[in-house]
PDB file of C-alpha atoms in Angstrom:
ATOM      1  CA  UNK A   1     101.908  92.016 101.260  1.00  0.00           C
ATOM      2  CA  UNK A   2     103.262  95.241 102.077  1.00  0.00           C
ATOM      3  CA  UNK A   3     100.953  97.945 103.269  1.00  0.00           C
ATOM      4  CA  UNK A   4     100.783 101.767 103.943  1.00  0.00           C
ATOM      5  CA  UNK A   5     102.909 102.740 106.836  1.00  0.00           C
ATOM      6  CA  UNK A   6     102.049 105.407 108.994  1.00  0.00           C
ATOM      7  CA  UNK A   7     104.285 107.005 111.707  1.00  0.00           C
ATOM      8  CA  UNK A   8     103.990 107.600 114.529  1.00  0.00           C
ATOM      9  CA  UNK A   9     101.311 105.241 115.683  1.00  0.00           C
ATOM     10  CA  UNK A  10     100.083 107.664 118.695  1.00  0.00           C
ATOM     11  CA  UNK A  11     101.274 111.124 119.317  1.00  0.00           C
ATOM     12  CA  UNK A  12     100.277 113.621 122.124  1.00  0.00           C
ATOM     13  CA  UNK A  13     100.728 117.310 121.880  1.00  0.00           C
ATOM     14  CA  UNK A  14      99.468 120.525 123.907  1.00  0.00           C
ATOM     15  CA  UNK A  15      97.690 123.111 122.507  1.00  0.00           C
ATOM     16  CA  UNK A  16      99.305 125.394 120.081  1.00  0.00           C
ATOM     17  CA  UNK A  17     102.312 123.006 119.127  1.00  0.00           C
ATOM     18  CA  UNK A  18     102.839 121.592 115.962  1.00  0.00           C
ATOM     19  CA  UNK A  19     102.903 117.947 114.701  1.00  0.00           C
ATOM     20  CA  UNK A  20     104.313 116.259 111.618  1.00  0.00           C
ATOM     21  CA  UNK A  21     102.593 112.939 110.565  1.00  0.00           C
ATOM     22  CA  UNK A  22     104.196 110.437 107.877  1.00  0.00           C
ATOM     23  CA  UNK A  23     102.962 108.017 105.345  1.00  0.00           C
ATOM     24  CA  UNK A  24     104.719 105.543 103.149  1.00  0.00           C
ATOM     25  CA  UNK A  25     102.787 104.177 100.512  1.00  0.00           C
ATOM     26  CA  UNK A  26     102.547 100.758  99.241  1.00  0.00           C
ATOM     27  CA  UNK A  27     105.553 100.363  96.800  1.00  0.00           C
ATOM     28  CA  UNK A  28     104.702 101.506  93.188  1.00  0.00           C
ATOM     29  CA  UNK A  29     101.672 103.636  94.712  1.00  0.00           C
ATOM     30  CA  UNK A  30     101.997 107.261  93.318  1.00  0.00           C
ATOM     31  CA  UNK A  31      99.273 108.684  95.028  1.00  0.00           C
ATOM     32  CA  UNK A  32      98.564 109.572  98.705  1.00  0.00           C
ATOM     33  CA  UNK A  33      95.623 110.728 100.572  1.00  0.00           C
ATOM     34  CA  UNK A  34      95.057 111.880 103.846  1.00  0.00           C
ATOM     35  CA  UNK A  35      91.883 111.645 106.000  1.00  0.00           C
ATOM     36  CA  UNK A  36      90.510 112.787 109.517  1.00  0.00           C
ATOM     37  CA  UNK A  37      88.621 110.542 111.745  1.00  0.00           C
ATOM     38  CA  UNK A  38      87.070 112.018 114.808  1.00  0.00           C
ATOM     39  CA  UNK A  39      85.692 109.756 117.662  1.00  0.00           C
ATOM     40  CA  UNK A  40      82.496 108.060 116.260  1.00  0.00           C
ATOM     41  CA  UNK A  41      82.828 109.999 112.936  1.00  0.00           C
ATOM     42  CA  UNK A  42      83.192 109.175 109.359  1.00  0.00           C
ATOM     43  CA  UNK A  43      86.671 109.619 107.622  1.00  0.00           C
ATOM     44  CA  UNK A  44      86.856 113.197 106.309  1.00  0.00           C
ATOM     45  CA  UNK A  45      89.062 113.872 103.388  1.00  0.00           C
ATOM     46  CA  UNK A  46      91.813 116.364 103.846  1.00  0.00           C
ATOM     47  CA  UNK A  47      93.972 116.397 100.692  1.00  0.00           C
ATOM     48  CA  UNK A  48      95.679 114.240  98.059  1.00  0.00           C
ATOM     49  CA  UNK A  49      98.802 113.964  95.990  1.00  0.00           C
ATOM     50  CA  UNK A  50      99.464 112.503  92.574  1.00  0.00           C
ATOM     51  CA  UNK A  51     102.840 112.460  91.221  1.00  0.00           C
ATOM     52  CA  UNK A  52     104.206 114.657  94.110  1.00  0.00           C
ATOM     53  CA  UNK A  53     101.805 117.204  93.087  1.00  0.00           C
ATOM     54  CA  UNK A  54      98.738 118.122  95.088  1.00  0.00           C
ATOM     55  CA  UNK A  55      95.570 116.915  93.391  1.00  0.00           C
ATOM     56  CA  UNK A  56      92.358 117.201  95.323  1.00  0.00           C
ATOM     57  CA  UNK A  57      91.656 119.281  98.385  1.00  0.00           C
ATOM     58  CA  UNK A  58      89.011 118.531 100.923  1.00  0.00           C
ATOM     59  CA  UNK A  59      88.182 120.096 104.410  1.00  0.00           C
ATOM     60  CA  UNK A  60      91.908 120.915 105.232  1.00  0.00           C
ATOM     61  CA  UNK A  61      92.244 123.698 107.648  1.00  0.00           C
ATOM     62  CA  UNK A  62      94.485 126.362 106.529  1.00  0.00           C
ATOM     63  CA  UNK A  63      96.848 125.683 109.662  1.00  0.00           C
ATOM     64  CA  UNK A  64      97.669 122.236 108.021  1.00  0.00           C
ATOM     65  CA  UNK A  65      99.878 121.586 105.062  1.00  0.00           C
ATOM     66  CA  UNK A  66     101.031 118.403 103.301  1.00  0.00           C
ATOM     67  CA  UNK A  67     103.381 117.449 100.799  1.00  0.00           C
ATOM     68  CA  UNK A  68     104.708 114.328  98.827  1.00  0.00           C
ATOM     69  CA  UNK A  69     108.342 113.550  98.248  1.00  0.00           C
ATOM     70  CA  UNK A  70     110.196 112.332  95.641  1.00  0.00           C
ATOM     71  CA  UNK A  71     110.362 108.910  97.177  1.00  0.00           C
ATOM     72  CA  UNK A  72     106.223 109.236  97.044  1.00  0.00           C
ATOM     73  CA  UNK A  73     106.201 109.456 101.004  1.00  0.00           C
ATOM     74  CA  UNK A  74     103.955 112.218 102.138  1.00  0.00           C
ATOM     75  CA  UNK A  75     103.895 114.306 105.388  1.00  0.00           C
ATOM     76  CA  UNK A  76     100.876 116.355 107.012  1.00  0.00           C
ATOM     77  CA  UNK A  77     102.201 119.448 109.059  1.00  0.00           C
ATOM     78  CA  UNK A  78     100.054 120.710 111.379  1.00  0.00           C
ATOM     79  CA  UNK A  79     100.609 124.001 113.285  1.00  0.00           C
ATOM     80  CA  UNK A  80      98.634 125.696 116.068  1.00  0.00           C
ATOM     81  CA  UNK A  81      97.233 122.746 117.342  1.00  0.00           C
ATOM     82  CA  UNK A  82      93.744 122.879 118.776  1.00  0.00           C
ATOM     83  CA  UNK A  83      91.756 120.413 121.218  1.00  0.00           C
ATOM     84  CA  UNK A  84      89.372 119.606 118.067  1.00  0.00           C
ATOM     85  CA  UNK A  85      92.494 118.358 116.308  1.00  0.00           C
ATOM     86  CA  UNK A  86      92.280 115.189 118.362  1.00  0.00           C
ATOM     87  CA  UNK A  87      91.360 112.129 115.804  1.00  0.00           C
ATOM     88  CA  UNK A  88      92.693 109.508 114.094  1.00  0.00           C
ATOM     89  CA  UNK A  89      94.421 110.386 110.861  1.00  0.00           C
ATOM     90  CA  UNK A  90      94.704 108.017 108.071  1.00  0.00           C
ATOM     91  CA  UNK A  91      96.716 108.030 105.237  1.00  0.00           C
ATOM     92  CA  UNK A  92      95.821 105.827 101.836  1.00  0.00           C
ATOM     93  CA  UNK A  93      97.692 105.186  98.669  1.00  0.00           C
ATOM     94  CA  UNK A  94      96.749 103.920  95.282  1.00  0.00           C
ATOM     95  CA  UNK A  95      97.930 103.764  91.933  1.00  0.00           C
ATOM     96  CA  UNK A  96      97.043 106.902  89.913  1.00  0.00           C
ATOM     97  CA  UNK A  97      93.473 107.422  89.095  1.00  0.00           C
ATOM     98  CA  UNK A  98      90.224 107.853  90.885  1.00  0.00           C
ATOM     99  CA  UNK A  99      89.051 104.308  90.134  1.00  0.00           C
ATOM    100  CA  UNK A 100      91.885 102.819  91.665  1.00  0.00           C
ATOM    101  CA  UNK A 101      90.878 101.740  95.371  1.00  0.00           C
ATOM    102  CA  UNK A 102      92.358 103.375  98.050  1.00  0.00           C
ATOM    103  CA  UNK A 103      94.570 101.081 100.716  1.00  0.00           C
ATOM    104  CA  UNK A 104      94.635 102.790 104.104  1.00  0.00           C
ATOM    105  CA  UNK A 105      97.301 102.614 106.795  1.00  0.00           C
ATOM    106  CA  UNK A 106      96.560 101.807 110.497  1.00  0.00           C
ATOM    107  CA  UNK A 107      96.500 105.579 111.284  1.00  0.00           C
ATOM    108  CA  UNK A 108      98.115 107.907 113.581  1.00  0.00           C
ATOM    109  CA  UNK A 109      96.059 108.754 116.858  1.00  0.00           C
ATOM    110  CA  UNK A 110      96.671 112.422 117.734  1.00  0.00           C
ATOM    111  CA  UNK A 111      95.729 113.378 121.185  1.00  0.00           C
ATOM    112  CA  UNK A 112      95.887 117.156 122.069  1.00  0.00           C
ATOM    113  CA  UNK A 113      95.925 118.051 126.020  1.00  0.00           C
TER     114      UNK A 113
ATOM    115  CA  UNK B   1      80.002 117.911  95.620  1.00  0.00           C
ATOM    116  CA  UNK B   2      78.722 114.579  96.320  1.00  0.00           C
ATOM    117  CA  UNK B   3      77.107 113.184  99.546  1.00  0.00           C
ATOM    118  CA  UNK B   4      76.363 109.838 100.762  1.00  0.00           C
ATOM    119  CA  UNK B   5      73.951 108.624 103.252  1.00  0.00           C
ATOM    120  CA  UNK B   6      73.775 105.603 105.303  1.00  0.00           C
ATOM    121  CA  UNK B   7      70.201 104.935 106.624  1.00  0.00           C
ATOM    122  CA  UNK B   8      70.918 102.295 109.260  1.00  0.00           C
ATOM    123  CA  UNK B   9      73.352 103.505 111.910  1.00  0.00           C
ATOM    124  CA  UNK B  10      73.274 100.463 114.149  1.00  0.00           C
ATOM    125  CA  UNK B  11      72.298  96.930 113.124  1.00  0.00           C
ATOM    126  CA  UNK B  12      72.146  93.969 115.282  1.00  0.00           C
ATOM    127  CA  UNK B  13      71.580  90.534 113.652  1.00  0.00           C
ATOM    128  CA  UNK B  14      71.849  86.919 114.662  1.00  0.00           C
ATOM    129  CA  UNK B  15      74.437  84.647 113.095  1.00  0.00           C
ATOM    130  CA  UNK B  16      73.190  83.322 109.597  1.00  0.00           C
ATOM    131  CA  UNK B  17      70.943  85.985 109.349  1.00  0.00           C
ATOM    132  CA  UNK B  18      70.876  87.753 105.842  1.00  0.00           C
ATOM    133  CA  UNK B  19      72.340  91.349 105.717  1.00  0.00           C
ATOM    134  CA  UNK B  20      71.423  94.449 103.489  1.00  0.00           C
ATOM    135  CA  UNK B  21      72.737  97.703 104.352  1.00  0.00           C
ATOM    136  CA  UNK B  22      71.484 100.853 102.480  1.00  0.00           C
ATOM    137  CA  UNK B  23      73.877 103.426 100.794  1.00  0.00           C
ATOM    138  CA  UNK B  24      72.281 106.172  98.683  1.00  0.00           C
ATOM    139  CA  UNK B  25      74.596 108.766  97.060  1.00  0.00           C
ATOM    140  CA  UNK B  26      73.824 112.300  95.773  1.00  0.00           C
ATOM    141  CA  UNK B  27      75.634 113.479  92.615  1.00  0.00           C
ATOM    142  CA  UNK B  28      74.637 114.168  89.022  1.00  0.00           C
ATOM    143  CA  UNK B  29      77.598 112.490  87.395  1.00  0.00           C
ATOM    144  CA  UNK B  30      79.714 109.538  87.230  1.00  0.00           C
ATOM    145  CA  UNK B  31      80.953 107.961  90.480  1.00  0.00           C
ATOM    146  CA  UNK B  32      82.870 105.338  91.562  1.00  0.00           C
ATOM    147  CA  UNK B  33      81.468 103.593  94.563  1.00  0.00           C
ATOM    148  CA  UNK B  34      83.048 101.284  97.536  1.00  0.00           C
ATOM    149  CA  UNK B  35      82.296  99.828 100.607  1.00  0.00           C
ATOM    150  CA  UNK B  36      84.772  99.697 103.377  1.00  0.00           C
ATOM    151  CA  UNK B  37      84.720  97.759 106.466  1.00  0.00           C
ATOM    152  CA  UNK B  38      86.694  98.752 109.947  1.00  0.00           C
ATOM    153  CA  UNK B  39      86.815  96.376 112.539  1.00  0.00           C
ATOM    154  CA  UNK B  40      87.544  97.725 116.175  1.00  0.00           C
ATOM    155  CA  UNK B  41      90.712  99.619 116.280  1.00  0.00           C
ATOM    156  CA  UNK B  42      91.716  98.682 113.039  1.00  0.00           C
ATOM    157  CA  UNK B  43      92.200 100.566 109.543  1.00  0.00           C
ATOM    158  CA  UNK B  44      89.729 100.610 106.975  1.00  0.00           C
ATOM    159  CA  UNK B  45      89.781  97.661 104.459  1.00  0.00           C
ATOM    160  CA  UNK B  46      87.985  97.575 101.143  1.00  0.00           C
ATOM    161  CA  UNK B  47      85.298  95.112 100.794  1.00  0.00           C
ATOM    162  CA  UNK B  48      83.999  95.887  97.128  1.00  0.00           C
ATOM    163  CA  UNK B  49      84.152  98.483  94.416  1.00  0.00           C
ATOM    164  CA  UNK B  50      82.357  99.381  91.456  1.00  0.00           C
ATOM    165  CA  UNK B  51      83.667 101.576  88.504  1.00  0.00           C
ATOM    166  CA  UNK B  52      81.661 100.491  85.504  1.00  0.00           C
ATOM    167  CA  UNK B  53      80.054  97.369  83.668  1.00  0.00           C
ATOM    168  CA  UNK B  54      77.975  94.737  85.880  1.00  0.00           C
ATOM    169  CA  UNK B  55      76.168  96.579  88.405  1.00  0.00           C
ATOM    170  CA  UNK B  56      76.295  93.517  90.697  1.00  0.00           C
ATOM    171  CA  UNK B  57      79.704  93.184  92.373  1.00  0.00           C
ATOM    172  CA  UNK B  58      81.199  90.785  94.470  1.00  0.00           C
ATOM    173  CA  UNK B  59      83.936  91.538  97.208  1.00  0.00           C
ATOM    174  CA  UNK B  60      85.836  89.663  99.763  1.00  0.00           C
ATOM    175  CA  UNK B  61      84.400  87.639 102.816  1.00  0.00           C
ATOM    176  CA  UNK B  62      81.019  86.546 100.764  1.00  0.00           C
ATOM    177  CA  UNK B  63      80.150  90.241 100.576  1.00  0.00           C
ATOM    178  CA  UNK B  64      78.121  91.823  97.290  1.00  0.00           C
ATOM    179  CA  UNK B  65      76.676  95.097  96.312  1.00  0.00           C
ATOM    180  CA  UNK B  66      74.176  96.321  93.543  1.00  0.00           C
ATOM    181  CA  UNK B  67      74.635  99.503  91.795  1.00  0.00           C
ATOM    182  CA  UNK B  68      70.971 100.915  90.815  1.00  0.00           C
ATOM    183  CA  UNK B  69      71.806 103.837  89.126  1.00  0.00           C
ATOM    184  CA  UNK B  70      67.954 104.889  88.773  1.00  0.00           C
ATOM    185  CA  UNK B  71      67.811 104.788  92.926  1.00  0.00           C
ATOM    186  CA  UNK B  72      71.237 106.229  93.122  1.00  0.00           C
ATOM    187  CA  UNK B  73      71.908 103.361  95.499  1.00  0.00           C
ATOM    188  CA  UNK B  74      74.708 100.770  96.138  1.00  0.00           C
ATOM    189  CA  UNK B  75      73.406  98.510  98.937  1.00  0.00           C
ATOM    190  CA  UNK B  76      75.751  95.922 100.395  1.00  0.00           C
ATOM    191  CA  UNK B  77      74.459  92.486 101.125  1.00  0.00           C
ATOM    192  CA  UNK B  78      75.582  89.104 102.572  1.00  0.00           C
ATOM    193  CA  UNK B  79      73.284  86.153 102.613  1.00  0.00           C
ATOM    194  CA  UNK B  80      74.559  84.639 105.889  1.00  0.00           C
ATOM    195  CA  UNK B  81      76.296  86.732 108.430  1.00  0.00           C
ATOM    196  CA  UNK B  82      79.111  85.423 111.037  1.00  0.00           C
ATOM    197  CA  UNK B  83      80.170  86.774 114.466  1.00  0.00           C
ATOM    198  CA  UNK B  84      83.206  88.134 112.845  1.00  0.00           C
ATOM    199  CA  UNK B  85      81.306  90.462 110.743  1.00  0.00           C
ATOM    200  CA  UNK B  86      81.026  92.607 113.516  1.00  0.00           C
ATOM    201  CA  UNK B  87      82.415  95.978 112.666  1.00  0.00           C
ATOM    202  CA  UNK B  88      81.727  99.327 111.187  1.00  0.00           C
ATOM    203  CA  UNK B  89      80.738  99.506 107.404  1.00  0.00           C
ATOM    204  CA  UNK B  90      81.195 102.625 105.633  1.00  0.00           C
ATOM    205  CA  UNK B  91      80.144 103.296 101.957  1.00  0.00           C
ATOM    206  CA  UNK B  92      82.164 105.951 100.040  1.00  0.00           C
ATOM    207  CA  UNK B  93      82.069 107.639  96.664  1.00  0.00           C
ATOM    208  CA  UNK B  94      84.154 109.757  94.594  1.00  0.00           C
ATOM    209  CA  UNK B  95      83.725 111.393  91.412  1.00  0.00           C
ATOM    210  CA  UNK B  96      86.398 111.246  88.895  1.00  0.00           C
ATOM    211  CA  UNK B  97      87.940 114.397  87.917  1.00  0.00           C
ATOM    212  CA  UNK B  98      87.078 115.944  84.364  1.00  0.00           C
ATOM    213  CA  UNK B  99      90.969 115.673  83.362  1.00  0.00           C
ATOM    214  CA  UNK B 100      91.194 112.035  84.412  1.00  0.00           C
ATOM    215  CA  UNK B 101      93.765 110.586  86.349  1.00  0.00           C
ATOM    216  CA  UNK B 102      93.207 112.361  89.508  1.00  0.00           C
ATOM    217  CA  UNK B 103      93.471 111.585  93.002  1.00  0.00           C
ATOM    218  CA  UNK B 104      89.954 112.550  94.179  1.00  0.00           C
ATOM    219  CA  UNK B 105      89.185 112.113  97.861  1.00  0.00           C
ATOM    220  CA  UNK B 106      86.326 109.532  99.202  1.00  0.00           C
ATOM    221  CA  UNK B 107      83.212 111.040 100.546  1.00  0.00           C
ATOM    222  CA  UNK B 108      82.348 108.562 103.142  1.00  0.00           C
ATOM    223  CA  UNK B 109      78.824 108.132 104.735  1.00  0.00           C
ATOM    224  CA  UNK B 110      78.330 108.191 108.396  1.00  0.00           C
ATOM    225  CA  UNK B 111      78.813 104.292 108.808  1.00  0.00           C
ATOM    226  CA  UNK B 112      76.641 101.457 110.024  1.00  0.00           C
ATOM    227  CA  UNK B 113      77.708  99.574 113.170  1.00  0.00           C
ATOM    228  CA  UNK B 114      76.755  96.133 112.681  1.00  0.00           C
ATOM    229  CA  UNK B 115      76.832  93.530 115.881  1.00  0.00           C
ATOM    230  CA  UNK B 116      76.320  89.800 115.048  1.00  0.00           C
ATOM    231  CA  UNK B 117      75.130  88.117 118.396  1.00  0.00           C
ATOM    232  CA  UNK B 118      76.384  84.336 118.490  1.00  0.00           C
TER     233      UNK B 118
END
């Protein structure tokens, strides 16, 4: 079965640079979530989109922004990168509604030098 | 806002032992409850979920969990573990938005690192 696709799998950036992470949800899923998982930490919810509109917002820094496009894929844009942004960034998708299970992608590992 | 506590950060068991991982949440309203497993270097996989109805839910790989509303708990159990169950286990909750149909993010516990010794 098709899963959530994230690209790139690995990304290396330097401080103050920008990065864009992409997420392609499972076909027919209309909801996308972004999470950040630091080393040895639990995933922290950043932001979600339902039907191309921002739905819920977590601990997303002001330096980050995201959007969901007409084909339901989503992009997380990160600017002025800091060392502390080094983490695994997961995208999850679901059908609309909080009582629908979220299916996670393999993540993008972002390393800031 | 909701919070999740997983009391056992590291658990070491022998194969065939029984498993129970504790999960307590803090939230006054209706919640949806989940257990996810993360094998080394892999993404989170859903083990089981509870939304309503029978408080005893069965998931994949022989896992089950019981929702006890009075205790705000959702403990994960497996009667006989295998070496392949070695992984990180996360309990998670979200609270359905008042308007319904929302995309409410999950709040995760800190995780329990389970090691099964052959």
